[in-house]
Amino acid sequence: MKLIAIGDNVVDYYQDQRMMYPGGNALNVAVAAKRIGAESCAYLGITGDDAAASHVIECMRLEGIDASRIRRTYGPNGEAVVTLNEEGDRIFVGTNRGIRMPSLLQLKLTEDDLAYAEKYDLIHTSVNSDIEHELARLSARRPVAFDFSTRKKWDEAYLRQVCPHLTYAFFSGSDMGQSEIAELTAFVHELGVKVVGVTRGADPARFSEAGALYTQEPMPVRIVDTMGAGDSFIGGFLASYHGKGDMREALAAAARAAATTCEHFGAFGYGMRK
């Protein structure tokens, strides 16, 4: 399986450590998919030109992620400021969204970009990527997977806008009850999405494949940091499922990828002193 991730990248700045780690949903999913066995992965998005951006790009190189179509612009890269609670859960305390380049510029795909994306089997992006305007063109080329994050990020109108272009839809649902998850899943299927997945932190993930329901317990792990665990779950799932089509095998692979991520700081490591 070959995957291209389009959209967001950031550095996650850990205040308590004074360290920054590469991250962002789109990039995290690409790295997780590559680590779990995807044949090749690429990232297409916007970065700044500061030290943080250089670090993110170098980490892509080290992970074997093709970054040849990145737009590098003058200004600061995206940054999320985080701290950790006693359980190791991430707590976001701020961003530089108002001044960072990816949030000030909109990614516009060229015909060359679309032809490049077509070399991959699957496209992944997210609610944080500001790429809704390109979903119709992307989904006409390849299946699209989309991470909606928490329900603070979406509403019914947004689902109606985005879901008709998707094959996979993922949600963070730690604050959702079973009836809410069932209602959401049914609605997203009605909008044309084949696979709907809801990750729930320490609780079992709930997935539906065209109405067939599956659950996946988290793998036992000594938690150091949960940053990026949900993204790793998605990347692990897509790398295993998109091609084989074995839901149970893919969910087990996803749980292993998420557990591995929890064993180290940052979404996929590479901490650098700020």
mmCIF file of C-alpha atoms in Angstrom:
data_model
loop_
_atom_site.group_PDB
_atom_site.id
_atom_site.type_symbol
_atom_site.label_atom_id
_atom_site.label_comp_id
_atom_site.label_asym_id
_atom_site.label_seq_id
_atom_site.Cartn_x
_atom_site.Cartn_y
_atom_site.Cartn_z
ATOM 1 C CA MET A 1 0.000 0.000 0.000
ATOM 2 C CA LYS A 2 1.201 3.491 -0.885
ATOM 3 C CA LEU A 3 -0.167 6.510 1.034
ATOM 4 C CA ILE A 4 0.143 10.248 0.574
ATOM 5 C CA ALA A 5 -0.793 12.586 3.410
ATOM 6 C CA ILE A 6 -1.846 16.114 2.476
ATOM 7 C CA GLY A 7 -2.221 18.944 4.944
ATOM 8 C CA ASP A 8 -1.041 19.800 8.413
ATOM 9 C CA ASN A 9 2.335 19.562 10.059
ATOM 10 C CA VAL A 10 3.486 21.227 13.259
ATOM 11 C CA VAL A 11 6.096 21.022 15.948
ATOM 12 C CA ASP A 12 4.695 20.122 19.358
ATOM 13 C CA TYR A 13 6.485 22.206 21.966
ATOM 14 C CA TYR A 14 6.579 20.533 25.393
ATOM 15 C CA GLN A 15 6.793 23.336 27.931
ATOM 16 C CA ASP A 16 7.916 21.101 30.779
ATOM 17 C CA GLN A 17 10.826 19.731 28.730
ATOM 18 C CA ARG A 18 11.599 22.780 26.586
ATOM 19 C CA MET A 19 11.708 20.315 23.715
ATOM 20 C CA MET A 20 9.922 20.289 20.381
ATOM 21 C CA TYR A 21 8.852 17.235 18.420
ATOM 22 C CA PRO A 22 7.584 16.954 14.818
ATOM 23 C CA GLY A 23 3.878 16.274 14.486
ATOM 24 C CA GLY A 24 0.550 17.178 12.936
ATOM 25 C CA ASN A 25 -2.161 14.690 12.015
ATOM 26 C CA ALA A 26 -1.374 14.318 8.321
ATOM 27 C CA LEU A 27 2.355 13.866 8.882
ATOM 28 C CA ASN A 28 1.861 11.558 11.879
ATOM 29 C CA VAL A 29 -0.399 9.249 9.866
ATOM 30 C CA ALA A 30 2.144 9.036 7.030
ATOM 31 C CA VAL A 31 4.951 8.136 9.446
ATOM 32 C CA ALA A 32 2.835 5.548 11.269
ATOM 33 C CA ALA A 33 1.762 3.928 8.003
ATOM 34 C CA LYS A 34 5.367 3.748 6.779
ATOM 35 C CA ARG A 35 6.600 2.278 10.059
ATOM 36 C CA ILE A 36 3.977 -0.452 10.069
ATOM 37 C CA GLY A 37 4.752 -1.587 6.545
ATOM 38 C CA ALA A 38 3.335 0.715 3.867
ATOM 39 C CA GLU A 39 5.430 0.368 0.725
ATOM 40 C CA SER A 40 5.904 4.110 0.400
ATOM 41 C CA CYS A 41 4.508 7.280 1.949
ATOM 42 C CA ALA A 42 4.657 10.936 1.030
ATOM 43 C CA TYR A 43 3.707 14.267 2.572
ATOM 44 C CA LEU A 44 2.458 17.333 0.726
ATOM 45 C CA GLY A 45 1.847 20.557 2.621
ATOM 46 C CA ILE A 46 3.171 23.948 3.671
ATOM 47 C CA THR A 47 6.034 24.633 6.079
ATOM 48 C CA GLY A 48 7.774 27.758 7.280
ATOM 49 C CA ASP A 49 11.472 28.475 6.852
ATOM 50 C CA ASP A 50 12.573 28.471 10.492
ATOM 51 C CA ALA A 51 14.565 25.910 12.484
ATOM 52 C CA ALA A 52 11.378 24.091 13.454
ATOM 53 C CA ALA A 53 10.407 23.601 9.806
ATOM 54 C CA SER A 54 13.911 22.392 8.941
ATOM 55 C CA HIS A 55 13.703 19.869 11.773
ATOM 56 C CA VAL A 56 10.336 18.566 10.563
ATOM 57 C CA ILE A 57 11.596 18.153 7.000
ATOM 58 C CA GLU A 58 14.770 16.381 8.163
ATOM 59 C CA CYS A 59 12.669 13.976 10.237
ATOM 60 C CA MET A 60 10.621 13.149 7.146
ATOM 61 C CA ARG A 61 13.845 12.292 5.338
ATOM 62 C CA LEU A 62 14.966 10.054 8.200
ATOM 63 C CA GLU A 63 11.601 8.251 8.152
ATOM 64 C CA GLY A 64 11.664 7.726 4.392
ATOM 65 C CA ILE A 65 8.738 10.066 3.739
ATOM 66 C CA ASP A 66 8.857 11.721 0.307
ATOM 67 C CA ALA A 67 8.654 15.469 0.930
ATOM 68 C CA SER A 68 9.545 16.586 -2.588
ATOM 69 C CA ARG A 69 6.318 18.548 -3.110
ATOM 70 C CA ILE A 70 6.367 20.607 0.089
ATOM 71 C CA ARG A 71 5.772 24.351 -0.230
ATOM 72 C CA ARG A 72 8.293 26.121 1.986
ATOM 73 C CA THR A 73 7.378 29.715 2.737
ATOM 74 C CA TYR A 74 8.880 32.677 4.550
ATOM 75 C CA GLY A 75 7.803 32.698 8.202
ATOM 76 C CA PRO A 76 7.353 30.451 11.252
ATOM 77 C CA ASN A 77 6.230 26.846 11.036
ATOM 78 C CA GLY A 78 3.121 25.671 12.829
ATOM 79 C CA GLU A 79 3.574 25.083 16.563
ATOM 80 C CA ALA A 80 1.321 23.585 19.222
ATOM 81 C CA VAL A 81 2.222 24.221 22.854
ATOM 82 C CA VAL A 82 1.479 21.252 25.099
ATOM 83 C CA THR A 83 2.022 19.935 28.582
ATOM 84 C CA LEU A 84 1.389 16.505 30.105
ATOM 85 C CA ASN A 85 -0.736 15.531 33.072
ATOM 86 C CA GLU A 86 0.230 12.831 35.570
ATOM 87 C CA GLU A 87 -1.323 10.092 33.399
ATOM 88 C CA GLY A 88 0.780 11.103 30.384
ATOM 89 C CA ASP A 89 -2.172 12.502 28.452
ATOM 90 C CA ARG A 90 -1.488 15.456 26.195
ATOM 91 C CA ILE A 91 -3.020 18.818 27.073
ATOM 92 C CA PHE A 92 -2.898 21.537 24.440
ATOM 93 C CA VAL A 93 -2.416 24.971 25.948
ATOM 94 C CA GLY A 94 -1.923 27.145 22.877
ATOM 95 C CA THR A 95 -0.787 27.501 19.255
ATOM 96 C CA ASN A 96 0.819 30.080 16.997
ATOM 97 C CA ARG A 97 -2.008 29.675 14.475
ATOM 98 C CA GLY A 98 -2.473 33.415 13.961
ATOM 99 C CA ILE A 99 1.086 33.915 12.687
ATOM 100 C CA ARG A 100 2.229 30.549 11.312
ATOM 101 C CA MET A 101 2.516 30.057 7.582
ATOM 102 C CA PRO A 102 0.273 27.001 7.088
ATOM 103 C CA SER A 103 -2.682 28.834 8.664
ATOM 104 C CA LEU A 104 -2.124 32.059 6.704
ATOM 105 C CA LEU A 105 -1.787 30.415 3.296
ATOM 106 C CA GLN A 106 -4.184 28.034 1.580
ATOM 107 C CA LEU A 107 -2.785 25.003 -0.188
ATOM 108 C CA LYS A 108 -3.843 24.989 -3.842
ATOM 109 C CA LEU A 109 -3.094 21.810 -5.733
ATOM 110 C CA THR A 110 -1.763 21.959 -9.279
ATOM 111 C CA GLU A 111 -2.387 19.381 -11.980
ATOM 112 C CA ASP A 112 1.150 18.121 -11.309
ATOM 113 C CA ASP A 113 0.230 17.675 -7.632
ATOM 114 C CA LEU A 114 -2.850 15.677 -8.567
ATOM 115 C CA ALA A 115 -0.874 13.502 -10.954
ATOM 116 C CA TYR A 116 1.692 12.939 -8.213
ATOM 117 C CA ALA A 117 -1.014 11.981 -5.694
ATOM 118 C CA GLU A 118 -2.420 9.529 -8.229
ATOM 119 C CA LYS A 119 0.797 7.503 -7.926
ATOM 120 C CA TYR A 120 -0.363 6.515 -4.441
ATOM 121 C CA ASP A 121 -3.159 4.127 -3.519
ATOM 122 C CA LEU A 122 -4.722 6.291 -0.827
ATOM 123 C CA ILE A 123 -4.867 9.938 0.230
ATOM 124 C CA HIS A 124 -5.123 10.972 3.876
ATOM 125 C CA THR A 125 -5.967 14.413 5.244
ATOM 126 C CA SER A 126 -7.760 15.982 8.200
ATOM 127 C CA VAL A 127 -9.997 18.669 9.611
ATOM 128 C CA ASN A 128 -6.847 20.617 10.546
ATOM 129 C CA SER A 129 -5.540 20.736 6.983
ATOM 130 C CA ASP A 130 -7.781 23.406 5.375
ATOM 131 C CA ILE A 131 -8.076 21.241 2.264
ATOM 132 C CA GLU A 132 -11.857 20.924 1.976
ATOM 133 C CA HIS A 133 -11.837 22.920 -1.269
ATOM 134 C CA GLU A 134 -9.717 20.201 -2.936
ATOM 135 C CA LEU A 135 -11.562 17.081 -1.746
ATOM 136 C CA ALA A 136 -13.679 16.695 -4.867
ATOM 137 C CA ARG A 137 -10.625 16.738 -7.136
ATOM 138 C CA LEU A 138 -8.667 14.423 -4.842
ATOM 139 C CA SER A 139 -11.441 11.859 -4.438
ATOM 140 C CA ALA A 140 -11.841 11.726 -8.219
ATOM 141 C CA ARG A 141 -8.266 10.385 -8.373
ATOM 142 C CA ARG A 142 -7.921 8.122 -5.324
ATOM 143 C CA PRO A 143 -9.837 7.053 -2.177
ATOM 144 C CA VAL A 144 -9.616 9.618 0.614
ATOM 145 C CA ALA A 145 -9.304 9.040 4.371
ATOM 146 C CA PHE A 146 -10.180 11.936 6.676
ATOM 147 C CA ASP A 147 -9.673 12.543 10.399
ATOM 148 C CA PHE A 148 -12.427 14.722 11.885
ATOM 149 C CA SER A 149 -10.796 14.845 15.355
ATOM 150 C CA THR A 150 -13.136 15.758 18.251
ATOM 151 C CA ARG A 151 -16.703 16.985 17.828
ATOM 152 C CA LYS A 152 -15.558 20.511 18.658
ATOM 153 C CA LYS A 153 -14.155 20.511 15.122
ATOM 154 C CA TRP A 154 -17.262 19.488 13.159
ATOM 155 C CA ASP A 155 -21.032 19.778 12.961
ATOM 156 C CA GLU A 156 -23.733 18.252 10.748
ATOM 157 C CA ALA A 157 -23.236 20.800 7.986
ATOM 158 C CA TYR A 158 -19.516 20.069 7.887
ATOM 159 C CA LEU A 159 -20.141 16.312 7.717
ATOM 160 C CA ARG A 160 -22.525 16.841 4.817
ATOM 161 C CA GLN A 161 -19.887 18.919 3.040
ATOM 162 C CA VAL A 162 -16.954 16.534 3.508
ATOM 163 C CA CYS A 163 -18.226 12.958 3.823
ATOM 164 C CA PRO A 164 -19.496 12.464 0.245
ATOM 165 C CA HIS A 165 -15.848 12.623 -0.889
ATOM 166 C CA LEU A 166 -14.539 10.025 1.582
ATOM 167 C CA THR A 167 -13.945 6.300 1.781
ATOM 168 C CA TYR A 168 -12.714 6.406 5.393
ATOM 169 C CA ALA A 169 -13.830 8.732 8.202
ATOM 170 C CA PHE A 170 -12.196 8.793 11.645
ATOM 171 C CA PHE A 171 -13.386 10.521 14.808
ATOM 172 C CA SER A 172 -12.019 11.036 18.328
ATOM 173 C CA GLY A 173 -14.881 10.028 20.590
ATOM 174 C CA SER A 174 -13.628 9.728 24.157
ATOM 175 C CA ASP A 175 -16.453 12.021 25.261
ATOM 176 C CA MET A 176 -19.159 10.191 23.297
ATOM 177 C CA GLY A 177 -21.562 7.532 24.562
ATOM 178 C CA GLN A 178 -22.381 4.364 22.655
ATOM 179 C CA SER A 179 -25.700 5.691 21.372
ATOM 180 C CA GLU A 180 -24.023 8.866 20.118
ATOM 181 C CA ILE A 181 -21.359 6.830 18.328
ATOM 182 C CA ALA A 182 -23.997 4.586 16.749
ATOM 183 C CA GLU A 183 -25.988 7.600 15.537
ATOM 184 C CA LEU A 184 -22.894 9.312 14.145
ATOM 185 C CA THR A 185 -21.720 6.142 12.409
ATOM 186 C CA ALA A 186 -25.075 5.549 10.753
ATOM 187 C CA PHE A 187 -25.279 9.153 9.552
ATOM 188 C CA VAL A 188 -21.758 9.111 8.077
ATOM 189 C CA HIS A 189 -22.497 5.831 6.281
ATOM 190 C CA GLU A 190 -25.631 7.440 4.806
ATOM 191 C CA LEU A 191 -23.398 10.162 3.373
ATOM 192 C CA GLY A 192 -21.454 7.530 1.434
ATOM 193 C CA VAL A 193 -18.503 6.612 3.657
ATOM 194 C CA LYS A 194 -17.561 2.920 3.627
ATOM 195 C CA VAL A 195 -15.503 2.708 6.854
ATOM 196 C CA VAL A 196 -16.233 4.796 9.947
ATOM 197 C CA GLY A 197 -13.913 4.587 12.939
ATOM 198 C CA VAL A 198 -14.190 6.146 16.400
ATOM 199 C CA THR A 199 -11.146 5.978 18.662
ATOM 200 C CA ARG A 200 -11.821 6.444 22.377
ATOM 201 C CA GLY A 201 -8.496 6.765 24.176
ATOM 202 C CA ALA A 202 -8.209 4.060 26.839
ATOM 203 C CA ASP A 203 -11.627 2.628 25.890
ATOM 204 C CA PRO A 204 -12.181 0.242 22.964
ATOM 205 C CA ALA A 205 -12.237 1.759 19.493
ATOM 206 C CA ARG A 206 -15.480 1.218 17.563
ATOM 207 C CA PHE A 207 -15.384 0.715 13.801
ATOM 208 C CA SER A 208 -18.033 0.005 11.197
ATOM 209 C CA GLU A 209 -17.407 -1.425 7.744
ATOM 210 C CA ALA A 210 -20.546 -0.797 5.693
ATOM 211 C CA GLY A 211 -22.602 -1.427 8.836
ATOM 212 C CA ALA A 212 -20.674 -4.425 10.188
ATOM 213 C CA LEU A 213 -19.484 -3.471 13.685
ATOM 214 C CA TYR A 214 -16.065 -4.144 15.234
ATOM 215 C CA THR A 215 -14.337 -3.166 18.471
ATOM 216 C CA GLN A 216 -10.665 -3.092 19.369
ATOM 217 C CA GLU A 217 -9.275 -2.999 22.903
ATOM 218 C CA PRO A 218 -6.109 -0.946 23.498
ATOM 219 C CA MET A 219 -2.909 -2.956 23.786
ATOM 220 C CA PRO A 220 -1.299 -3.088 27.268
ATOM 221 C CA VAL A 221 1.518 -0.562 27.407
ATOM 222 C CA ARG A 222 3.564 1.503 29.839
ATOM 223 C CA ILE A 223 2.412 4.982 28.897
ATOM 224 C CA VAL A 224 5.051 7.687 28.603
ATOM 225 C CA ASP A 225 3.143 10.106 26.373
ATOM 226 C CA THR A 226 -0.102 9.715 24.424
ATOM 227 C CA MET A 227 0.727 12.406 21.859
ATOM 228 C CA GLY A 228 -0.032 11.079 18.381
ATOM 229 C CA ALA A 229 -1.487 7.755 19.539
ATOM 230 C CA GLY A 230 -4.765 8.316 17.692
ATOM 231 C CA ASP A 231 -2.905 9.311 14.524
ATOM 232 C CA SER A 232 -0.766 6.173 14.794
ATOM 233 C CA PHE A 233 -3.942 4.114 15.163
ATOM 234 C CA ILE A 234 -5.223 5.590 11.910
ATOM 235 C CA GLY A 235 -1.920 5.131 10.077
ATOM 236 C CA GLY A 236 -1.572 1.558 11.277
ATOM 237 C CA PHE A 237 -5.153 0.767 10.308
ATOM 238 C CA LEU A 238 -4.890 2.219 6.816
ATOM 239 C CA ALA A 239 -1.544 0.549 6.070
ATOM 240 C CA SER A 240 -3.015 -2.837 6.963
ATOM 241 C CA TYR A 241 -6.607 -2.519 5.750
ATOM 242 C CA HIS A 242 -6.356 -0.684 2.426
ATOM 243 C CA GLY A 243 -5.377 -3.581 0.231
ATOM 244 C CA LYS A 244 -6.023 -6.633 2.385
ATOM 245 C CA GLY A 245 -9.495 -5.581 3.541
ATOM 246 C CA ASP A 246 -9.207 -7.606 6.751
ATOM 247 C CA MET A 247 -10.850 -5.484 9.441
ATOM 248 C CA ARG A 248 -9.789 -7.523 12.473
ATOM 249 C CA GLU A 249 -6.178 -7.761 11.335
ATOM 250 C CA ALA A 250 -6.099 -4.038 10.574
ATOM 251 C CA LEU A 251 -7.545 -3.065 13.959
ATOM 252 C CA ALA A 252 -4.977 -5.212 15.764
ATOM 253 C CA ALA A 253 -2.201 -3.568 13.727
ATOM 254 C CA ALA A 254 -3.654 -0.149 14.561
ATOM 255 C CA ALA A 255 -3.712 -0.919 18.290
ATOM 256 C CA ARG A 256 -0.077 -2.060 18.168
ATOM 257 C CA ALA A 257 0.952 1.132 16.377
ATOM 258 C CA ALA A 258 -0.865 3.300 18.940
ATOM 259 C CA ALA A 259 0.671 1.395 21.864
ATOM 260 C CA THR A 260 4.176 1.801 20.457
ATOM 261 C CA THR A 261 3.629 5.539 20.116
ATOM 262 C CA CYS A 262 2.656 5.792 23.795
ATOM 263 C CA GLU A 263 6.059 4.412 24.816
ATOM 264 C CA HIS A 264 8.042 7.514 23.860
ATOM 265 C CA PHE A 265 7.762 11.302 23.902
ATOM 266 C CA GLY A 266 6.344 13.042 20.860
ATOM 267 C CA ALA A 267 4.155 11.672 18.096
ATOM 268 C CA PHE A 268 7.091 9.792 16.567
ATOM 269 C CA GLY A 269 10.155 10.944 18.503
ATOM 270 C CA TYR A 270 12.972 13.207 17.267
ATOM 271 C CA GLY A 271 12.904 15.702 20.132
ATOM 272 C CA MET A 272 14.996 18.846 19.695
ATOM 273 C CA ARG A 273 15.865 21.483 22.263
ATOM 274 C CA LYS A 274 14.105 24.770 21.579
#
